[in-house]
Coordinates of C-alpha atoms and ligand atoms in Angstrom, one line a residue:
X1 CA 26.1 -2.2 -20.8
X2 CA 23.0 -4.2 -19.8
X3 CA 20.8 -3.1 -16.9
X4 CA 18.4 -4.9 -14.6
X5 CA 14.7 -4.7 -15.5
X6 CA 12.6 -3.8 -12.5
X7 CA 9.1 -2.4 -12.6
X8 CA 9.6 -1.5 -16.3
X9 CA 12.7 0.5 -15.5
X10 CA 16.1 -0.4 -16.8
X11 CA 18.3 0.3 -13.8
X12 CA 21.8 -0.3 -12.6
X13 CA 22.4 -2.6 -9.5
X14 CA 22.6 -0.7 -6.2
X15 CA 26.1 -1.9 -5.7
X16 CA 27.1 -0.3 -9.0
X17 CA 29.2 -3.4 -9.8
X18 CA 29.1 -5.3 -13.1
X19 CA 30.2 -8.7 -14.6
X20 CA 31.6 -9.2 -18.1
X21 CA 29.7 -11.1 -20.8
X22 CA 32.0 -13.6 -22.5
X23 CA 31.6 -14.9 -26.1
X24 CA 32.3 -18.7 -25.8
X25 CA 33.3 -18.8 -29.5
X26 CA 36.4 -16.7 -28.8
X27 CA 36.6 -16.4 -25.1
X28 CA 36.5 -12.6 -25.3
X29 CA 34.3 -10.2 -23.3
X30 CA 31.8 -8.1 -25.4
X31 CA 29.3 -6.6 -23.0
X32 CA 28.6 -6.2 -19.2
X33 CA 25.7 -7.1 -17.0
X34 CA 24.8 -5.9 -13.5
X35 CA 26.3 -7.7 -10.5
X36 CA 23.3 -7.3 -8.3
X37 CA 22.7 -8.3 -4.7
X38 CA 19.9 -8.9 -2.2
X39 CA 18.8 -5.2 -2.3
X40 CA 18.1 -5.4 -6.0
X41 CA 16.1 -8.6 -5.4
X42 CA 14.1 -6.8 -2.7
X43 CA 13.3 -4.0 -5.1
X44 CA 12.2 -6.5 -7.8
X45 CA 10.0 -8.5 -5.3
X46 CA 8.3 -5.3 -4.2
X47 CA 7.6 -4.3 -7.8
X48 CA 6.2 -7.7 -8.5
X49 CA 4.0 -7.6 -5.3
X50 CA 2.6 -4.2 -6.2
X51 CA 1.8 -5.4 -9.7
X52 CA 0.1 -8.6 -8.3
X53 CA -1.9 -6.6 -5.8
X54 CA -2.9 -4.1 -8.4
X55 CA -3.2 -4.2 -12.1
X56 CA -2.3 -7.8 -12.8
X57 CA -5.0 -9.4 -10.6
X58 CA -7.5 -6.9 -12.0
X59 CA -7.2 -8.5 -15.4
X60 CA -9.5 -11.4 -16.4
X61 CA -7.9 -14.7 -17.5
X62 CA -8.8 -13.9 -21.1
X63 CA -7.1 -10.5 -20.9
X64 CA -3.9 -12.2 -19.6
X65 CA -4.2 -14.6 -22.5
X66 CA -4.4 -11.8 -25.0
X67 CA -1.2 -10.2 -23.5
X68 CA 0.7 -13.4 -23.7
X69 CA -0.5 -13.9 -27.3
X70 CA 0.7 -10.4 -28.2
X71 CA 4.0 -11.2 -26.6
X72 CA 4.3 -14.4 -28.6
X73 CA 3.7 -12.5 -31.8
X74 CA 6.3 -9.8 -30.9
X75 CA 8.9 -12.5 -30.0
X76 CA 8.3 -14.1 -33.3
X77 CA 8.8 -10.8 -35.1
X78 CA 12.1 -10.3 -33.1
X79 CA 13.1 -13.9 -33.5
X80 CA 16.3 -13.2 -35.5
X81 CA 17.4 -10.5 -33.1
X82 CA 16.8 -12.7 -30.1
X83 CA 18.5 -15.7 -31.7
X84 CA 21.5 -13.6 -32.6
X85 CA 21.8 -12.4 -28.9
X86 CA 21.5 -16.0 -27.6
X87 CA 24.0 -17.2 -30.2
X88 CA 26.7 -14.9 -29.1
X89 CA 25.9 -15.2 -25.4
X90 CA 25.8 -19.0 -25.3
X91 CA 27.8 -20.1 -28.4
X92 CA 24.8 -21.7 -30.1
X93 CA 24.9 -22.7 -33.8
X94 CA 22.5 -20.5 -35.8
X95 CA 19.9 -23.3 -36.3
X96 CA 19.8 -24.0 -32.5
X97 CA 19.5 -20.4 -31.6
X98 CA 16.6 -19.9 -34.0
X99 CA 14.9 -23.0 -32.8
X100 CA 15.1 -21.6 -29.2
X101 CA 13.6 -18.3 -30.3
X102 CA 10.8 -20.1 -32.1
X103 CA 10.2 -22.3 -28.9
X104 CA 10.0 -19.1 -26.8
X105 CA 7.2 -17.7 -29.0
X106 CA 5.5 -21.1 -29.0
X107 CA 5.6 -21.3 -25.1
X108 CA 3.8 -17.9 -24.9
X109 CA 1.3 -19.0 -27.6
X110 CA 0.5 -22.2 -25.7
X111 CA 0.2 -20.5 -22.3
X112 CA -1.9 -17.7 -23.9
X113 CA -4.5 -20.2 -24.9
X114 CA -4.3 -22.0 -21.5
X115 CA -5.1 -18.9 -19.3
X116 CA -8.9 -19.2 -19.5
X117 CA -9.0 -23.0 -19.6
X118 CA -7.7 -23.4 -16.0
X119 CA -10.6 -24.0 -13.6
X120 CA -11.6 -25.8 -10.4
X121 CA -14.3 -28.3 -9.7
X122 CA -17.5 -28.8 -7.8
X123 CA -17.4 -31.7 -5.3
X124 CA -20.0 -33.9 -3.7
X125 CA -20.3 -33.4 0.0
X126 CA -22.8 -33.6 2.8
X127 CA -26.5 -32.8 2.2
X128 CA -27.0 -29.0 2.4
X129 CA -23.5 -28.0 1.2
X130 CA -22.1 -26.9 -2.1
X131 CA -18.4 -27.3 -2.4
X132 CA -16.1 -26.0 -5.1
X133 CA -12.4 -25.5 -5.6
X134 CA -10.6 -22.5 -7.0
X135 CA -7.2 -22.5 -8.6
X136 CA -5.5 -19.4 -7.3
X137 CA -2.0 -17.9 -8.3
X138 CA 0.7 -18.1 -5.6
X139 CA 1.4 -14.4 -6.0
X140 CA 5.0 -13.6 -6.6
X141 CA 7.0 -16.4 -8.2
X142 CA 10.8 -16.6 -8.4
X143 CA 12.5 -18.2 -11.4
X144 CA 16.2 -19.2 -11.3
X145 CA 17.3 -20.0 -14.9
X146 CA 20.5 -21.8 -16.2
X147 CA 22.6 -20.8 -19.2
X148 CA 22.0 -23.7 -21.5
X149 CA 18.6 -22.8 -22.9
X150 CA 17.7 -19.3 -21.4
X151 CA 14.9 -18.5 -23.8
X152 CA 13.3 -21.9 -23.7
X153 CA 13.4 -22.2 -19.9
X154 CA 12.2 -18.7 -19.4
X155 CA 9.3 -19.4 -21.8
X156 CA 8.2 -22.5 -20.1
X157 CA 8.6 -21.3 -16.5
X158 CA 7.6 -17.6 -16.7
X159 CA 5.0 -18.4 -19.4
X160 CA 3.2 -20.9 -17.1
X161 CA 3.5 -18.7 -14.1
X162 CA 2.0 -15.7 -15.9
X163 CA -0.8 -17.8 -17.4
X164 CA -1.7 -18.9 -13.9
X165 CA -1.9 -15.2 -12.7
X166 CA 1.4 -14.7 -10.9
X167 CA 4.0 -11.9 -11.2
X168 CA 7.6 -13.0 -11.7
X169 CA 11.1 -12.2 -10.5
X170 CA 13.7 -13.8 -12.7
X171 CA 17.3 -14.5 -12.0
X172 CA 19.0 -15.6 -15.2
X173 CA 22.4 -17.3 -15.2
X174 CA 25.3 -14.9 -15.0
X175 CA 26.6 -16.7 -18.1
X176 CA 23.6 -16.0 -20.3
X177 CA 21.2 -13.1 -19.7
X178 CA 21.0 -10.9 -22.8
X179 CA 18.0 -12.4 -24.6
X180 CA 15.9 -12.4 -21.4
X181 CA 16.5 -8.7 -20.7
X182 CA 15.3 -8.0 -24.2
X183 CA 12.2 -10.2 -23.8
X184 CA 11.2 -8.3 -20.6
X185 CA 11.4 -5.1 -22.6
X186 CA 9.2 -6.6 -25.3
X187 CA 6.7 -7.6 -22.7
X188 CA 6.5 -4.0 -21.5
X189 CA 6.0 -2.9 -25.1
X190 CA 2.9 -5.1 -25.6
X191 CA 1.3 -3.8 -22.4
X192 CA 2.2 -6.1 -19.5
X193 CA 1.8 -3.9 -16.4
X194 CA 5.0 -2.6 -14.7
X195 CA 6.3 -5.1 -12.2
X196 CA 4.8 -8.2 -13.9
X197 CA 8.1 -9.4 -15.2
X198 CA 11.3 -8.4 -13.4
X199 CA 14.9 -9.5 -14.3
X200 CA 17.8 -9.2 -11.9
X201 CA 21.2 -10.4 -13.0
X202 CA 24.3 -11.5 -11.0
X203 CA 25.9 -14.4 -9.3
X204 CA 23.8 -17.3 -8.1
X205 CA 25.2 -17.3 -4.5
X206 CA 24.4 -13.6 -4.2
X207 CA 21.2 -13.0 -6.2
X208 CA 19.7 -16.5 -6.7
X209 CA 20.2 -17.2 -3.0
X210 CA 18.6 -13.9 -2.0
X211 CA 15.6 -14.7 -4.3
X212 CA 15.1 -18.2 -2.7
X213 CA 15.3 -16.6 0.8
X214 CA 13.1 -13.6 0.2
X215 CA 9.9 -13.7 2.4
X216 CA 7.9 -12.0 -0.3
X217 CA 8.4 -14.8 -2.8
X218 CA 5.6 -17.4 -2.8
X219 CA 7.0 -20.1 -5.1
X220 CA 10.4 -20.8 -6.5
X221 CA 11.0 -22.5 -9.9
X222 CA 14.6 -23.6 -10.3
X223 CA 16.3 -25.2 -13.3
X224 CA 19.9 -26.1 -12.8
X225 CA 22.3 -28.5 -11.1
X226 CA 21.3 -30.9 -8.4
X227 CA 23.8 -29.3 -6.0
X228 CA 22.2 -25.8 -6.3
X229 CA 18.8 -27.4 -6.3
X230 CA 19.5 -28.7 -2.8
X231 CA 20.6 -25.2 -1.7
X232 CA 17.5 -23.6 -3.1
X233 CA 15.2 -26.2 -1.5
X234 CA 16.9 -25.7 1.9
X235 CA 16.6 -22.0 1.7
X236 CA 12.9 -22.2 0.6
X237 CA 12.2 -24.8 3.4
X238 CA 13.1 -22.2 6.1
X239 CA 9.8 -20.5 5.2
X240 CA 7.9 -23.4 3.8
X241 CA 7.9 -21.9 0.3
X242 CA 6.9 -24.5 -2.5
X243 CA 9.6 -25.3 -5.0
X244 CA 9.7 -26.9 -8.4
X245 CA 13.1 -28.4 -9.2
X246 CA 14.2 -29.2 -12.8
X247 CA 17.6 -30.8 -12.3
X248 CA 20.0 -32.9 -14.4
X249 CA 19.9 -36.3 -16.0
X250 CA 21.9 -39.2 -17.3
X251 CA 19.2 -40.2 -19.7
X252 CA 19.4 -43.6 -21.5
X253 CA 18.6 -44.4 -25.1
X254 CA 17.8 -48.1 -25.2
X255 CA 18.3 -49.9 -28.5
X256 CA 16.8 -53.4 -28.9
X257 CA 18.0 -55.7 -31.6
X258 CA 14.7 -55.2 -33.6
X259 CA 15.1 -51.4 -33.6
X260 CA 14.9 -49.5 -36.9
X261 CA 18.5 -48.3 -36.8
X262 CA 18.1 -46.0 -39.8
X263 CA 15.5 -44.0 -37.8
X264 CA 17.2 -44.4 -34.4
X265 CA 20.8 -43.5 -34.9
X266 CA 20.5 -40.0 -36.2
X267 CA 18.2 -39.3 -33.2
X268 CA 20.6 -40.9 -30.8
X269 CA 23.4 -38.7 -32.1
X270 CA 21.4 -35.5 -32.1
X271 CA 20.3 -36.1 -28.5
X272 CA 23.9 -35.9 -27.4
X273 CA 25.4 -33.3 -29.7
X274 CA 22.4 -30.9 -29.5
X275 CA 23.7 -27.7 -27.7
X276 CA 27.1 -29.4 -27.5
X277 CA 25.7 -31.9 -25.0
X278 CA 24.8 -29.2 -22.5
X279 CA 21.2 -30.3 -22.3
X280 CA 19.6 -31.6 -19.1
X281 CA 17.8 -34.3 -21.1
X282 CA 20.7 -35.1 -23.3
X283 CA 20.7 -38.8 -24.2
X284 CA 24.1 -39.4 -22.7
X285 CA 24.0 -43.2 -22.3
X286 CA 23.2 -45.5 -25.2
X287 CA 22.3 -49.1 -24.0
X288 CA 22.6 -51.5 -26.9
X289 CA 21.3 -55.1 -27.1
X290 CA 24.3 -57.5 -27.3
X291 CA 23.3 -58.9 -30.8
X292 CA 23.6 -55.4 -32.5
X293 CA 26.3 -53.9 -30.2
X294 CA 29.2 -54.1 -32.7
X295 CA 27.1 -52.9 -35.6
X296 CA 25.7 -50.0 -33.7
X297 CA 29.1 -48.9 -32.4
X298 CA 30.5 -49.0 -35.9
X299 CA 27.7 -47.0 -37.4
X300 CA 27.7 -44.4 -34.5
X301 CA 31.5 -44.2 -34.8
X302 CA 31.4 -43.4 -38.5
X303 CA 28.8 -40.7 -37.8
X304 CA 30.8 -39.2 -34.9
X305 CA 33.9 -38.8 -37.1
X306 CA 31.8 -36.6 -39.5
X307 CA 30.7 -34.2 -36.8
X308 CA 32.2 -30.7 -37.0
X309 CA 32.7 -28.2 -34.1
X310 CA 33.4 -24.5 -34.5
X311 CA 32.3 -20.9 -33.8
X312 CA 28.6 -20.5 -33.3
X313 CA 28.2 -18.3 -36.4
X314 CA 29.5 -21.1 -38.7
X315 CA 26.4 -23.1 -37.8
X316 CA 28.1 -26.4 -37.7
X317 CA 27.0 -29.5 -35.8
X318 CA 28.3 -28.2 -32.5
X319 CA 29.3 -24.8 -31.1
X320 CA 31.7 -24.2 -28.2
X321 CA 30.9 -25.1 -24.6
X322 CA 29.6 -22.2 -22.4
X323 CA 32.8 -21.4 -20.5
X324 CA 36.3 -22.5 -19.7
X325 CA 35.4 -24.3 -16.5
X326 CA 32.8 -26.4 -18.4
X327 CA 35.5 -27.3 -20.9
X328 CA 37.8 -28.3 -18.1
X329 CA 35.0 -30.4 -16.5
X330 CA 34.6 -32.3 -19.8
X331 CA 38.4 -32.8 -20.1
X332 CA 38.4 -34.2 -16.5
X333 CA 35.8 -36.8 -17.4
X334 CA 37.7 -37.8 -20.5
X335 CA 41.0 -38.1 -18.6
X336 CA 39.2 -40.3 -16.1
X337 CA 37.9 -42.5 -19.0
X338 CA 41.4 -42.8 -20.3
X339 CA 42.8 -43.7 -16.9
X340 CA 40.1 -46.3 -16.6
X341 CA 40.9 -47.8 -20.0
X342 CA 37.5 -47.0 -21.4
X343 CA 37.9 -47.0 -25.2
X344 CA 37.2 -43.7 -27.1
X345 CA 36.1 -45.4 -30.3
X346 CA 35.4 -42.2 -32.3
X347 CA 35.6 -38.5 -32.1
X348 CA 34.5 -35.5 -34.1
X349 CA 36.6 -32.6 -35.4
X350 CA 37.2 -29.1 -34.2
X351 CA 37.5 -27.0 -37.4
X352 CA 40.8 -25.3 -38.1
X353 CA 39.5 -21.7 -38.0
X354 CA 38.0 -22.1 -34.5
X355 CA 39.9 -19.5 -32.3
X356 CA 42.3 -21.1 -29.8
X357 CA 40.7 -19.0 -27.1
X358 CA 37.2 -20.5 -27.7
X359 CA 35.8 -23.3 -25.5
X360 CA 35.6 -26.1 -28.0
X361 CA 35.2 -29.8 -27.4
X362 CA 34.9 -32.5 -30.1
X363 CA 32.1 -35.1 -29.5
X364 CA 33.4 -38.4 -28.2
X365 CA 31.9 -41.9 -28.3
X366 CA 33.0 -44.1 -25.4
X367 CA 32.5 -47.9 -25.6
X368 CA 32.0 -50.6 -22.9
X369 CA 31.5 -48.1 -20.1
X370 CA 31.1 -50.0 -16.8
X371 CA 27.7 -49.3 -15.3
X372 CA 29.2 -48.1 -12.0
X373 CA 31.8 -45.8 -13.5
X374 CA 31.2 -42.0 -13.1
X375 CA 30.9 -41.8 -16.9
X376 CA 27.8 -43.9 -16.7
X377 CA 26.6 -42.3 -13.5
X378 CA 27.3 -38.5 -13.6
X379 CA 26.2 -35.8 -15.9
X380 CA 29.1 -34.7 -18.1
X381 CA 27.1 -31.8 -19.6
X382 CA 29.2 -32.0 -22.8
X383 CA 29.2 -34.1 -26.0
X384 CA 30.3 -37.4 -24.5
X385 CA 28.2 -40.5 -25.3
X386 CA 28.7 -43.6 -23.1
X387 CA 27.8 -46.9 -24.8
X388 CA 27.2 -50.2 -23.0
X389 CA 25.8 -53.6 -24.0
X390 CA 22.8 -55.3 -22.4
X391 CA 21.7 -59.0 -22.5
X392 CA 18.0 -58.8 -22.4
X393 CA 15.0 -56.7 -21.3
X394 CA 15.5 -57.2 -17.6
X395 CA 19.2 -56.2 -17.9
X396 CA 18.2 -53.1 -20.0
X397 CA 15.8 -52.0 -17.3
X398 CA 18.4 -52.6 -14.6
X399 CA 21.0 -50.4 -16.4
X400 CA 18.5 -47.7 -17.3
X401 CA 17.4 -47.3 -13.7
X402 CA 20.9 -47.7 -12.2
X403 CA 21.7 -44.0 -11.8
X404 CA 20.4 -41.4 -9.3
X405 CA 18.7 -39.6 -12.1
X406 CA 15.4 -40.1 -14.0
X407 CA 14.5 -37.4 -16.5
X408 CA 14.0 -38.8 -20.0
X409 CA 14.4 -42.2 -21.6
X410 CA 14.3 -43.4 -25.2
X411 CA 13.2 -46.9 -26.1
X412 CA 13.8 -48.2 -29.6
X413 CA 11.9 -51.5 -30.4
X414 CA 9.2 -52.7 -32.8
X415 CA 7.6 -54.9 -30.2
X416 CA 4.3 -53.3 -29.1
X417 CA 4.0 -55.1 -25.8
X418 CA 7.7 -54.5 -25.0
X419 CA 7.2 -50.8 -25.7
X420 CA 4.6 -50.5 -23.0
X421 CA 6.4 -52.8 -20.6
X422 CA 9.6 -50.7 -20.9
X423 CA 7.7 -47.4 -20.6
X424 CA 6.2 -48.7 -17.3
X425 CA 9.5 -50.1 -15.9
X426 CA 11.9 -47.3 -16.7
X427 CA 11.9 -44.7 -13.9
X428 CA 11.9 -41.3 -15.5
X429 CA 9.6 -38.3 -16.0
X430 CA 9.3 -38.9 -19.8
X431 CA 9.7 -42.0 -21.9
X432 CA 9.8 -41.7 -25.7
X433 CA 9.2 -44.8 -27.7
X434 CA 10.9 -44.9 -31.1
X435 CA 11.8 -41.2 -30.8
X436 CA 13.6 -39.0 -28.3
X437 CA 12.7 -35.4 -27.4
X438 CA 15.7 -33.8 -25.8
X439 CA 14.3 -30.5 -24.6
X440 CA 11.3 -30.8 -27.0
X441 CA 7.6 -30.7 -26.5
X442 CA 6.0 -27.5 -25.3
X443 CA 2.7 -29.3 -24.7
X444 CA 4.3 -32.2 -22.8
X445 CA 4.7 -32.2 -19.0
X446 CA 8.4 -32.3 -18.2
X447 CA 10.3 -33.0 -15.1
X448 CA 12.1 -35.7 -13.2
X449 CA 12.1 -38.3 -10.5
X450 CA 14.9 -39.0 -8.0
X451 CA 17.7 -36.5 -8.3
X452 CA 16.3 -35.1 -11.5
X453 CA 13.9 -33.1 -9.5
X454 CA 10.2 -32.8 -8.7
X455 CA 7.2 -30.9 -10.0
X456 CA 6.4 -30.5 -13.6
X457 CA 6.9 -27.7 -16.1
X458 CA 5.6 -27.5 -19.7
X459 CA 2.2 -28.4 -20.9
X460 CA -1.1 -27.7 -19.1
X461 CA 0.2 -29.7 -16.0
X462 CA 2.6 -26.9 -15.1
X463 CA -0.3 -24.6 -14.3
X464 CA -1.2 -26.8 -11.3
X465 CA 2.2 -26.2 -9.9
X466 CA 2.0 -22.4 -10.4
X467 CA -1.3 -22.3 -8.5
X468 CA -2.6 -23.3 -5.1
X469 CA -6.0 -25.0 -4.6
X470 CA -8.6 -23.4 -2.4
X471 CA -11.6 -25.4 -1.3
X472 CA -14.8 -23.4 -0.6
X473 CA -17.6 -25.1 1.3
X474 CA -20.9 -23.3 1.4
X475 CA -23.6 -24.6 3.8
X476 CA -26.9 -23.4 2.5
X477 CA -29.2 -26.0 4.0
Ligands
NAD1 P1 23.7 -24.1 -11.8 O1 22.9 -24.9 -10.8 O2 25.1 -23.8 -11.5 O3 23.1 -22.7 -12.0 C1 21.7 -22.6 -12.3 C2 21.2 -21.3 -11.9 O4 21.3 -21.2 -10.4 C3 22.0 -20.1 -12.4 O5 21.2 -19.0 -12.6 C4 22.9 -19.8 -11.2 O6 23.4 -18.4 -11.1 C5 22.0 -20.1 -10.0 N1 22.7 -20.4 -8.8 C6 24.0 -20.9 -8.6 N2 24.3 -21.0 -7.3 C7 23.2 -20.6 -6.6 C8 22.8 -20.5 -5.2 N3 23.7 -20.8 -4.2 N4 21.6 -20.1 -4.9 C9 20.7 -19.8 -5.8 N5 20.9 -19.8 -7.2 C10 22.2 -20.2 -7.5 O7 23.5 -24.9 -13.2 P2 24.1 -24.5 -14.6 O8 25.6 -24.8 -14.5 O9 23.7 -23.1 -14.9 O10 23.3 -25.5 -15.5 C11 23.6 -26.8 -15.7 C12 22.8 -27.7 -14.8 O11 21.4 -27.4 -15.0 C13 23.0 -29.1 -15.3 O12 23.1 -29.9 -14.1 C14 21.7 -29.4 -16.0 O13 21.3 -30.8 -16.1 C15 20.7 -28.6 -15.3 N6 19.6 -28.3 -16.2 C16 18.4 -28.9 -15.9 C17 17.3 -28.7 -16.7 C18 15.9 -29.3 -16.5 O14 14.9 -28.9 -17.0 N7 15.9 -30.5 -15.7 C19 17.4 -27.8 -17.8 C20 18.6 -27.1 -18.0 C21 19.7 -27.4 -17.2

């Protein structure tokens, strides 16, 4: 049985209740986590505050960096163990689970190096004054994490917060906690002080909500659905607590007729099948210039029929979806497509030895999806790619921007001027030209516009969100 991790102690929830941990590859329970409540969150916030007011703030930035670097190395040494945990918990194929463990180590490495590079400025002001700014940590930061990339999202969020000098209380998803509980223990092993990283598991409406409302939490970082993002923001607004929101997307891949299709198509496919399409930045729409529409559909269709889905340990192209309700959600979208006469032009294969009780879904390529249909507008969060033709550059921009989201976009064209025009005109947090980085780029600021959220994580930019700026004006005459 898994326990919460509070102040370096592995402890049961005060309620004594637990939740099962389900293996998505066979739908069977194999472990238990704590079903915590507001009292456990309170204990974790107190532990974090004591650490912040005590040993953590006594460390220099360079010393924080050394601890983060030591953690990065220990995570790398334990990468296989962590990947195996995440694989069973989330149903990730082996290669994906290993990539996630490597990314976790890389986040800690990046933020280790960043700790002592974060500084304020001196500013010109009136005669007789010296004015400077300090970047100060918020204090205790709360982190609500989803199930699709627990290690990666923990790395980027908690890594940045620690580098900036905060202490953290983490609420992982009830569907995927195991790797994070282990990482917190590894952090204790390398010498992070007690209370610096605390993990409390349980349901979102019980534990996540309590974290967002707790008066001792100075900043909330949330990654998850737009619906819950709104709830978190409302709860935090009651006490004017700053919030970073990383929400969903309906990210377009835009293929112009001059695109290098040999380079583009494998990337377009990977961007929707990676993690079985359960990626916030999944390239879930492919916009194709009319002149190459039929060719591209044919080539994508051929590739889709080759894709194999099965148990995570088989390390196929796709593993299962996270849970039965997610599978049902994808089925609902696909029935809607059928009812709307949207053609499913190709589909992958679930292998014969995939257990019936697992949550499998073959990848599906849909053609001619109307721009206003929910399959072109809403996040499926499964391996469903919506293709649609466009006439010219203006039409491509119109379609790309025609959803409530704006997280990532991919533009495939050889035209240099058009590359820059498109990058300017597409409304999203990231634009990749002749590439696509679903979830990638530790160094690259990441986040959305519109309903994809606000604030930035990843890269050095994240450190500004995890700090507050103090202006100090000294009148010395
Ligand atoms: P979710 O919003 O249901 O849950 C995310 C987290 O919030 C979980 O830990 C959950 O327990 C918690 N939660 C649920 N209800 C809550 C409440 N009332 N108060 C506080 N916390 C609560 O999302 P999910 O199903 O876990 O993840 C899928 C969604 O996350 C998708 O929409 C996806 O696009 C988004 N996502 C975004 C990013 C990004 O960086 N933009 C990354 C990954 C996932």
